[in-house]
XYZ file of N, CA and C in Angstrom:
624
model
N 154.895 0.265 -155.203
C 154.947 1.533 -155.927
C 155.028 2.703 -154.958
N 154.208 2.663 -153.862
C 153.998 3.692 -152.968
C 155.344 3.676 -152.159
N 156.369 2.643 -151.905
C 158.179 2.908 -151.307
C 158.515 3.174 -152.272
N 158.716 3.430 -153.561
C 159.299 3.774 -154.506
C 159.491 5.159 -154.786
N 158.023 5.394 -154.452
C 157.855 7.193 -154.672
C 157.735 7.974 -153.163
N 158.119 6.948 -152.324
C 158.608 7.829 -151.228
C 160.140 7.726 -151.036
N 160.616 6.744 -151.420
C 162.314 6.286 -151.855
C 162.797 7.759 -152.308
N 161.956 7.798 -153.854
C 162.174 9.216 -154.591
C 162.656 10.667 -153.777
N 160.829 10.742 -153.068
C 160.988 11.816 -152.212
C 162.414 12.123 -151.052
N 162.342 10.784 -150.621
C 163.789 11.331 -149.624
C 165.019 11.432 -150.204
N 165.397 11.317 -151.263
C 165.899 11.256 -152.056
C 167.000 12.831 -152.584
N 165.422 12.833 -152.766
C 165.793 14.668 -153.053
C 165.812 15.409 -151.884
N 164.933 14.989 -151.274
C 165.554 15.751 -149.490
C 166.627 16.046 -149.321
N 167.318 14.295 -149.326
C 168.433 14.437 -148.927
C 169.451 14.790 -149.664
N 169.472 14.958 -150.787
C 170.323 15.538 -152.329
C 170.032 17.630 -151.777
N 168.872 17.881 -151.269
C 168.862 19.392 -151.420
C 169.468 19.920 -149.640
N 169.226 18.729 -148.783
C 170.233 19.198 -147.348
C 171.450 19.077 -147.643
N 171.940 18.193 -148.364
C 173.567 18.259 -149.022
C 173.566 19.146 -149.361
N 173.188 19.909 -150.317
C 173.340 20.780 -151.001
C 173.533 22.319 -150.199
N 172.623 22.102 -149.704
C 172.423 23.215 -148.655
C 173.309 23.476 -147.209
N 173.979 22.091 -147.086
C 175.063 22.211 -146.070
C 176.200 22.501 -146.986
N 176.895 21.984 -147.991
C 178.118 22.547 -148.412
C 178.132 23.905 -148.628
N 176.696 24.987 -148.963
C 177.093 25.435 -149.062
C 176.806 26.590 -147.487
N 176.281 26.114 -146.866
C 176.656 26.757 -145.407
C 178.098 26.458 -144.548
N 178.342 25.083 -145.139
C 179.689 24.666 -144.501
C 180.726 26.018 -145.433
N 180.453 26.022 -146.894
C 181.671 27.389 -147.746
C 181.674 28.770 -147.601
N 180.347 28.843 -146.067
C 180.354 29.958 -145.817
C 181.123 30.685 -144.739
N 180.743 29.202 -143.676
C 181.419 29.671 -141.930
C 182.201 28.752 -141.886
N 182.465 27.910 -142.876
C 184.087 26.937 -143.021
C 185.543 27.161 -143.833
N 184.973 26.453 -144.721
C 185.993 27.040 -146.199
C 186.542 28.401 -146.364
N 185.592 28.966 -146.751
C 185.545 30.967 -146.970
C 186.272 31.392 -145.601
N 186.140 30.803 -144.677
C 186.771 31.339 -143.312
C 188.009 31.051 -142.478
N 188.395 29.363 -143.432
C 188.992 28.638 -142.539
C 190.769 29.241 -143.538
N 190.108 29.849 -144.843
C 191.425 30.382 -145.844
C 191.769 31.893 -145.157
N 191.194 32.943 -144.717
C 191.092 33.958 -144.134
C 191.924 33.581 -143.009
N 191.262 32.878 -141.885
C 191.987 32.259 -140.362
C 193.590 32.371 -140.944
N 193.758 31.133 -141.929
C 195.146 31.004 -142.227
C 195.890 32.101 -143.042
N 195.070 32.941 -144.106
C 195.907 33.921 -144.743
C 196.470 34.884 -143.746
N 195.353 35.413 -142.843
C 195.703 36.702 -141.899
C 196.609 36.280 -140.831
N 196.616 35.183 -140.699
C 197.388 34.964 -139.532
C 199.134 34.657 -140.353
N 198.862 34.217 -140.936
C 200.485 34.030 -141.806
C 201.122 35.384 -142.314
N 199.671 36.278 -142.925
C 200.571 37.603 -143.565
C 201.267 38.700 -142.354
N 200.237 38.338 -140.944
C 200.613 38.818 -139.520
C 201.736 38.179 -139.023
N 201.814 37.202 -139.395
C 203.345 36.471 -138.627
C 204.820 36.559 -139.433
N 204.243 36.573 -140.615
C 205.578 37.043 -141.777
C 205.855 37.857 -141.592
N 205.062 39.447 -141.247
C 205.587 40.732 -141.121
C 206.204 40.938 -139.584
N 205.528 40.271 -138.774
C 205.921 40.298 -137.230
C 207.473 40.110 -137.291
N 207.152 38.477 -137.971
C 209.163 38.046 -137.854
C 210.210 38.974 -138.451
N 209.340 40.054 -139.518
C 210.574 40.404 -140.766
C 210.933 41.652 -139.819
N 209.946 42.356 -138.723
C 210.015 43.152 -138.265
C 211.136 43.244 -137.561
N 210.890 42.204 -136.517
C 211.910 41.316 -135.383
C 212.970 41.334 -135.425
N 213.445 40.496 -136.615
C 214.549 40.027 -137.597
C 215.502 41.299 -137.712
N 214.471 42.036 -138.368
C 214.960 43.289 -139.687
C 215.550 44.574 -138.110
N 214.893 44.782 -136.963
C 215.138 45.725 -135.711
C 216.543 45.068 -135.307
N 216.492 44.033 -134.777
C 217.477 43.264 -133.499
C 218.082 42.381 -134.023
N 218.409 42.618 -135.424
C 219.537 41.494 -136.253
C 219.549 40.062 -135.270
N 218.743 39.840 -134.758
C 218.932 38.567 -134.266
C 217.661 37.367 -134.975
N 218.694 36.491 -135.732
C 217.728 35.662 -136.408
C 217.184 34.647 -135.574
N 217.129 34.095 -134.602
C 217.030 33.488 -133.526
C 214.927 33.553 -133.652
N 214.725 34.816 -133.740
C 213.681 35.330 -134.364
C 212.588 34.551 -135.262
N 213.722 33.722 -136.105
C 212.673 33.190 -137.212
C 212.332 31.490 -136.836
N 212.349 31.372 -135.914
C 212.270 30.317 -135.030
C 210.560 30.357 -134.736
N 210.061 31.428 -134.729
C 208.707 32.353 -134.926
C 207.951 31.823 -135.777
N 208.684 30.942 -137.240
C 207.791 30.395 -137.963
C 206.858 28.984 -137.281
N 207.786 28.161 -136.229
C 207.180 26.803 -135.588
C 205.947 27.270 -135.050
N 205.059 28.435 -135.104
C 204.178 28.879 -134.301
C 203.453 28.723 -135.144
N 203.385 28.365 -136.669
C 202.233 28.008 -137.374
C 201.969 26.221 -137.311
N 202.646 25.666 -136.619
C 202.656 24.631 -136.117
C 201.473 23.991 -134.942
N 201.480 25.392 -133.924
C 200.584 25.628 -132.927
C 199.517 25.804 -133.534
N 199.397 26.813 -134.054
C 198.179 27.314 -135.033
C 197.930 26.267 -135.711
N 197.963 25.357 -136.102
C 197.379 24.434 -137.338
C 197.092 23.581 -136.038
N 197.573 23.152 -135.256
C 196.801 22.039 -134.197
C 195.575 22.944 -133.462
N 195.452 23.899 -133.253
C 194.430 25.014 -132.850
C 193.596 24.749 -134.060
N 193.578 25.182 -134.998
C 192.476 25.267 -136.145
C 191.908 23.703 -136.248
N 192.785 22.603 -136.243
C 192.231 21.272 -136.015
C 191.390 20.746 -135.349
N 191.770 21.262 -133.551
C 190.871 21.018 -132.370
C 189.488 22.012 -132.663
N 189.770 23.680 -133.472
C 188.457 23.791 -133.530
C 187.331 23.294 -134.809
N 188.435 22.684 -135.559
C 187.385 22.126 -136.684
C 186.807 20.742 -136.140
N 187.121 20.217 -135.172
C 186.974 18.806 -134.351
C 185.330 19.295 -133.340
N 186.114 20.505 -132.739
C 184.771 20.800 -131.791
C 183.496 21.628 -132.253
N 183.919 21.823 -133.582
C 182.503 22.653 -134.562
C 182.211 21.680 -135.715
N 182.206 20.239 -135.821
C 182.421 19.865 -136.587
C 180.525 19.387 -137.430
N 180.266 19.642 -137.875
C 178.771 19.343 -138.601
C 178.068 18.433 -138.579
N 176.966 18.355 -138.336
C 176.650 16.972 -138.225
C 176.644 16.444 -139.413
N 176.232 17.109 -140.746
C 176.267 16.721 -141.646
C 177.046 16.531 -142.630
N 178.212 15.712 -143.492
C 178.986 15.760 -144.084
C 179.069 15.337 -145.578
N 179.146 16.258 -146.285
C 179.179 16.069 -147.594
C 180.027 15.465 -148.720
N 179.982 14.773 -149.284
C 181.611 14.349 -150.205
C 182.173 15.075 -150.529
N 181.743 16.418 -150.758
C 182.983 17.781 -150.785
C 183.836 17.862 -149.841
N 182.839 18.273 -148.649
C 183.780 18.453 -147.854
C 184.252 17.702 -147.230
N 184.181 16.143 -147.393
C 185.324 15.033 -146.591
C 186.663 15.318 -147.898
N 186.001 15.490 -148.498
C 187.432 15.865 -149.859
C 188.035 16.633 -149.284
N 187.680 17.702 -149.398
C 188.484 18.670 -149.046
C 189.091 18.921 -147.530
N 188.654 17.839 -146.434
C 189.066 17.646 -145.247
C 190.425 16.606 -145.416
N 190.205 15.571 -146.404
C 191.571 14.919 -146.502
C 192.508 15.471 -147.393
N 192.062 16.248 -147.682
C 193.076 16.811 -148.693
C 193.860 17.729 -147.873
N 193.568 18.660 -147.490
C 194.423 19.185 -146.539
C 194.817 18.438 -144.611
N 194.620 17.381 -144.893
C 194.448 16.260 -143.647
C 196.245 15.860 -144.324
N 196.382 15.916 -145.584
C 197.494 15.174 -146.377
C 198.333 16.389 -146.325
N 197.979 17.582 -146.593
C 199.102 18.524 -147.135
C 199.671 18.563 -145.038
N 198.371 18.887 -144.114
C 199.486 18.850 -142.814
C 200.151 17.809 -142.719
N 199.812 16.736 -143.040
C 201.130 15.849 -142.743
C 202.497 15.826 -143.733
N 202.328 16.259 -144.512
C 203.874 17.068 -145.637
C 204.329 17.998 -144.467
N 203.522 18.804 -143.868
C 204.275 19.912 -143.083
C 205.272 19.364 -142.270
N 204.636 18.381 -141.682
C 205.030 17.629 -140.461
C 206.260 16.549 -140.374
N 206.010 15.927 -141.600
C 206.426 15.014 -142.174
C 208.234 16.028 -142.841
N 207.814 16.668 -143.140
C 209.005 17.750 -143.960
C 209.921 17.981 -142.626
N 209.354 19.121 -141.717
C 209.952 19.204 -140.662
C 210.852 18.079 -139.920
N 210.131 17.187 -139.477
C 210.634 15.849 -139.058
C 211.857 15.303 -139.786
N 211.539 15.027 -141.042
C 213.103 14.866 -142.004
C 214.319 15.565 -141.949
N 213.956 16.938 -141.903
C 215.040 17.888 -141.266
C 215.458 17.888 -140.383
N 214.798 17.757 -139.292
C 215.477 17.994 -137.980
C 216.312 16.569 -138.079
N 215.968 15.635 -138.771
C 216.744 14.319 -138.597
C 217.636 14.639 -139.375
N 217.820 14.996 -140.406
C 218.822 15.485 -141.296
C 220.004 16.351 -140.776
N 219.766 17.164 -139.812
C 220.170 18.425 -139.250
C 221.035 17.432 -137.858
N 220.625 16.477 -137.196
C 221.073 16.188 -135.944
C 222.485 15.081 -137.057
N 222.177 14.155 -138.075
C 223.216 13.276 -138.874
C 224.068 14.369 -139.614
N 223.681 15.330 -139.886
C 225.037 16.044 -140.882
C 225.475 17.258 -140.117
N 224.947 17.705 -139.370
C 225.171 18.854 -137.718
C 224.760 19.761 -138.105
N 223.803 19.986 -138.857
C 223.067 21.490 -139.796
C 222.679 21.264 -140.916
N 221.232 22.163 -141.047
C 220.047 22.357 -142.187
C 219.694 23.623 -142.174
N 219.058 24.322 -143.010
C 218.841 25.340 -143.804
C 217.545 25.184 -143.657
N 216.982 25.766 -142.302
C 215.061 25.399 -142.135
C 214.477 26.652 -143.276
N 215.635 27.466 -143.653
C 214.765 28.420 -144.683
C 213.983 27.475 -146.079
N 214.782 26.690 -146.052
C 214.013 25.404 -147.007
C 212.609 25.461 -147.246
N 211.649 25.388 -145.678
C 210.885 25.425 -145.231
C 209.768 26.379 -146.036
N 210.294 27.616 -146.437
C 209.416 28.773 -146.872
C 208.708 28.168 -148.600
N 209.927 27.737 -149.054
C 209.254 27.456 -150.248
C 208.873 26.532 -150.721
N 209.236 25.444 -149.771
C 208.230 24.266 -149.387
C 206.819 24.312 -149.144
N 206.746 25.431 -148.259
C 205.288 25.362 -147.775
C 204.620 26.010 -148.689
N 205.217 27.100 -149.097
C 204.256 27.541 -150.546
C 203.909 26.658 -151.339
N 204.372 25.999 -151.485
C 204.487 24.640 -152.553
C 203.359 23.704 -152.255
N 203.816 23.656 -151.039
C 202.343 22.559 -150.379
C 201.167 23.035 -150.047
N 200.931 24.404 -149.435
C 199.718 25.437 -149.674
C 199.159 25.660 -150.740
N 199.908 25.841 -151.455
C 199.355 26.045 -153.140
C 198.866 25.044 -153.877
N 199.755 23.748 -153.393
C 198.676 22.862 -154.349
C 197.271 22.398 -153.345
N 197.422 22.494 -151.851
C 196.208 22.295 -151.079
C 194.874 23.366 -151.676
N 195.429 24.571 -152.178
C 194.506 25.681 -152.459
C 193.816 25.025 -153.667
N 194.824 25.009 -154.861
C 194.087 24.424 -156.041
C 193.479 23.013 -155.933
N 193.781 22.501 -155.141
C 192.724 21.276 -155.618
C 191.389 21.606 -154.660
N 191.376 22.451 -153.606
C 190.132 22.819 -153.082
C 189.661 23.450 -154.310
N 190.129 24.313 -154.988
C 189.340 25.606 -156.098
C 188.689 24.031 -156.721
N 189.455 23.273 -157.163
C 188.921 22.160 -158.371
C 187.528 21.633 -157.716
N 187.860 21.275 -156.569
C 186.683 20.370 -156.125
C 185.355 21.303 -155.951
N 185.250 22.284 -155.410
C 184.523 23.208 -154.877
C 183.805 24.035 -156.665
N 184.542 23.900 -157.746
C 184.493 24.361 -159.357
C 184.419 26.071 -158.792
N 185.915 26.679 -158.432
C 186.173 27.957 -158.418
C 187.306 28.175 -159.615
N 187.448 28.386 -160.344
C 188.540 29.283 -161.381
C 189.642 30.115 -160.755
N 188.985 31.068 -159.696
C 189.444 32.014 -158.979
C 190.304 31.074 -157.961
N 189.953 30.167 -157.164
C 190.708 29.477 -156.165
C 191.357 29.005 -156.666
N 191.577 27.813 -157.398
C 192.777 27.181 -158.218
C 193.930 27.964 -158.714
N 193.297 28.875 -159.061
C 194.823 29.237 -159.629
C 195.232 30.836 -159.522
N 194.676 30.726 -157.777
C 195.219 31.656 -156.788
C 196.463 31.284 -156.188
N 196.874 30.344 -156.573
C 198.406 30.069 -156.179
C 199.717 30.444 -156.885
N 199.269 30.711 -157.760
C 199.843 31.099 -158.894
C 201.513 32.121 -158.142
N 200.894 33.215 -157.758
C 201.845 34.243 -156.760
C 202.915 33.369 -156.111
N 202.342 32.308 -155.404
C 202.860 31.731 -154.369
C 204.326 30.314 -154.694
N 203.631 30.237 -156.299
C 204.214 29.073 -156.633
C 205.487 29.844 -157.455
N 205.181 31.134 -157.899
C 206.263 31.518 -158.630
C 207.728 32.203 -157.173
N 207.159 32.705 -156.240
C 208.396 33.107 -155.371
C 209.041 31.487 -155.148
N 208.260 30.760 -154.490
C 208.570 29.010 -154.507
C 209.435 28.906 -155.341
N 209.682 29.219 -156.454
C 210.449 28.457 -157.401
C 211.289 29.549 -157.249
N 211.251 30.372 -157.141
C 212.276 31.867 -156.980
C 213.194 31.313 -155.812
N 212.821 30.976 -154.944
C 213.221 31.209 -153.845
C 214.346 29.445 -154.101
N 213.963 28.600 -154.469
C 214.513 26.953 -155.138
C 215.239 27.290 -155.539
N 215.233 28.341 -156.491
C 216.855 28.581 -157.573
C 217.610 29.495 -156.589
N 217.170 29.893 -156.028
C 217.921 30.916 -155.095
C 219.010 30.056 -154.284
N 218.074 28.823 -154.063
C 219.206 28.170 -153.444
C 220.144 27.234 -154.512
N 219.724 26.880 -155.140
C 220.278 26.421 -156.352
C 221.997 27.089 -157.149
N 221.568 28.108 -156.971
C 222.826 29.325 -157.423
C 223.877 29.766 -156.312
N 222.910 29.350 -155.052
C 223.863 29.602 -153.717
C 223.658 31.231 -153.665
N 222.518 31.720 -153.420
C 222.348 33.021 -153.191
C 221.939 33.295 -151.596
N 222.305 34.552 -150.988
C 221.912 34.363 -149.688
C 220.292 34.394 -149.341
N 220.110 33.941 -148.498
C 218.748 33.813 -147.731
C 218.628 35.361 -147.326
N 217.349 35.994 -147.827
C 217.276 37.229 -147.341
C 216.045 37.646 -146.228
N 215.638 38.202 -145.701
C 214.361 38.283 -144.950
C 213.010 38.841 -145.628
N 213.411 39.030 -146.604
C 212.747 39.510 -147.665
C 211.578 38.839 -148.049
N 212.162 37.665 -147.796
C 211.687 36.059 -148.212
C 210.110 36.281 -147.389
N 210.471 36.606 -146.425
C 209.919 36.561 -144.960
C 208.075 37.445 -145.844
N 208.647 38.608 -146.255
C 207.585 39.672 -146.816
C 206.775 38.638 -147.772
N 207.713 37.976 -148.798
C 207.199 37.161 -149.844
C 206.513 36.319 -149.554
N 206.889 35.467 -148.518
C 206.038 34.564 -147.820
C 204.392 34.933 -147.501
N 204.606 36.099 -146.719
C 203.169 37.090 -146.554
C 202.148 37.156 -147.837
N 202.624 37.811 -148.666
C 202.291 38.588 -149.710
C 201.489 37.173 -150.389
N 202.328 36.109 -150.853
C 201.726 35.372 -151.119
C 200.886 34.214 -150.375
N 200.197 34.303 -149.351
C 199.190 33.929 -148.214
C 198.051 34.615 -148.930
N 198.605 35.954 -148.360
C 197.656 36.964 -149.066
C 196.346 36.802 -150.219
N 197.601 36.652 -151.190
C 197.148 36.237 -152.522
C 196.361 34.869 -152.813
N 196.788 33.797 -152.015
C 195.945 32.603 -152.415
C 195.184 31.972 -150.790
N 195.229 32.656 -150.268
C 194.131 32.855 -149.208
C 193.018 33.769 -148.584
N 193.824 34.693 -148.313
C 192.959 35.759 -147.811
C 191.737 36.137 -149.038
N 191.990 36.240 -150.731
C 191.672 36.864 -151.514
C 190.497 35.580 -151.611
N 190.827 34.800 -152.305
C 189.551 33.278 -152.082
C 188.935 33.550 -151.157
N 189.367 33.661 -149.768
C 188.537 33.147 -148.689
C 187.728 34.369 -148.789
N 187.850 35.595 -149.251
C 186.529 36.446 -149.340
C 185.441 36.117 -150.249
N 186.368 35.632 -151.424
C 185.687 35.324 -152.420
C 184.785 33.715 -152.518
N 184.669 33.108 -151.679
C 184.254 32.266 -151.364
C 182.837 32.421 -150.501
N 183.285 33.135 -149.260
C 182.567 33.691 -148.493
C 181.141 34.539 -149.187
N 181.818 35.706 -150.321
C 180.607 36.672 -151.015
C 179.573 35.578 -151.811
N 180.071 34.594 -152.371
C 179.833 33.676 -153.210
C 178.873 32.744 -152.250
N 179.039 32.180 -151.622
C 178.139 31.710 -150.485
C 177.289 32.244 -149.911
N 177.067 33.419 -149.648
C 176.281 34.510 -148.949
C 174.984 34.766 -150.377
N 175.519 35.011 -151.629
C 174.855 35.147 -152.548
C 174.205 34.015 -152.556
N 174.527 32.862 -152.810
C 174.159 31.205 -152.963
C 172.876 31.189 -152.057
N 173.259 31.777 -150.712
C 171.757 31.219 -149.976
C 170.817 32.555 -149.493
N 171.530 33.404 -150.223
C 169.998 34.872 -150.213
C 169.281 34.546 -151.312
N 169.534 33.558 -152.614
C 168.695 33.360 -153.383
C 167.574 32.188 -152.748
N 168.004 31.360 -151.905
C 167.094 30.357 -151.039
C 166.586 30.706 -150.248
């Protein structure tokens, strides 16, 4: 009887340090790790459109493979800060976007193979692809995490996506515009969560 009701006790220990790490991990992880990526994308969209849009030289948007760098950077530092403690949230939400980088990767790779057998590809492809694959990485974090606000913060992102699909669809030109849109919607289903995640977490453990 007496392992039983100490069984109990650790029990809940260990049910309220879970508890208490996801939500320190949704404070200086999650909430931060959407920010890292919004600001740095809505900074690199405007950089390139800048570039682009001055010195008519598209050569420029070659500028996007640098979120490439950046995502192996954010990896090595989620590797070298990594918690001791790990929650089923957040291994969720670690393979889940463990899956959407390899679409990135995986996408790229097809193209360039595509591009060397037919002697040219259209890497603008790329833009509304990745919205595509960001957006659903966003919403299924909102799902797992039970945000309303995160899930279907993609919303922005998924509608230029499909804007941008028919665009090619109709044979319309590729504009740099794209470039702004790209931003704008980062913005919208990153930067805006990742505050809102962050305030939400901060509240969570001033009540503890």
């Amino acid at each position: 009887m007496e392992e039983k009701r100490l069984s109990e006790k650790e029990s809940l220990e260990l049910i309220s340090r879970m508890i208490q790490t996801t939500r320190e991990n949704m404070q200086v992880g999650s909430g931060n790790q959407f920010l890292y990526w919004g600001y740095f994308t809505a900074a690199l969209s405007v950089i390139l459109f800048m570039l682009v849009y001055y010195t008519g030289d598209s050569r420029w948007s070659l500028g996007w493979f640098g979120m490439f760098l950046f995502w192996f950077y954010m990896r090595w530092m989620e590797r070298k800060n990594e918690s001791a403690v790990i929650t089923y949230a957040d291994r969720a939400i670690m393979q889940v976007w463990l899956v959407i980088g390899s679409l990135f990767i995986l996408t790229v790779l097809v193209m360039f193979a595509l591009s060397f057998y037919y002697g040219g590809v259209d890497f603008s492809l790329m833009l509304p692809l990745s919205l595509l694959y960001a957006g659903i990485g966003v919403s299924i974090t909102g799902v797992i995490i039970r945000s309303r606000l995160v899930t279907w913060s993609p919303l922005v992102a998924f509608c230029f996506a499909i804007y941008m699909l028919m665009a090619f669809t109709i044979h319309r030109a590729v504009t740099i515009d794209w470039y702004l849109y790209f931003g704008l919607s980062f913005v919208v289903m990153m930067v805006v969560p990742g505050h809102y995640i962050n305030r939400k977490a901060k509240e969570s453990c001033s009540k503890n």
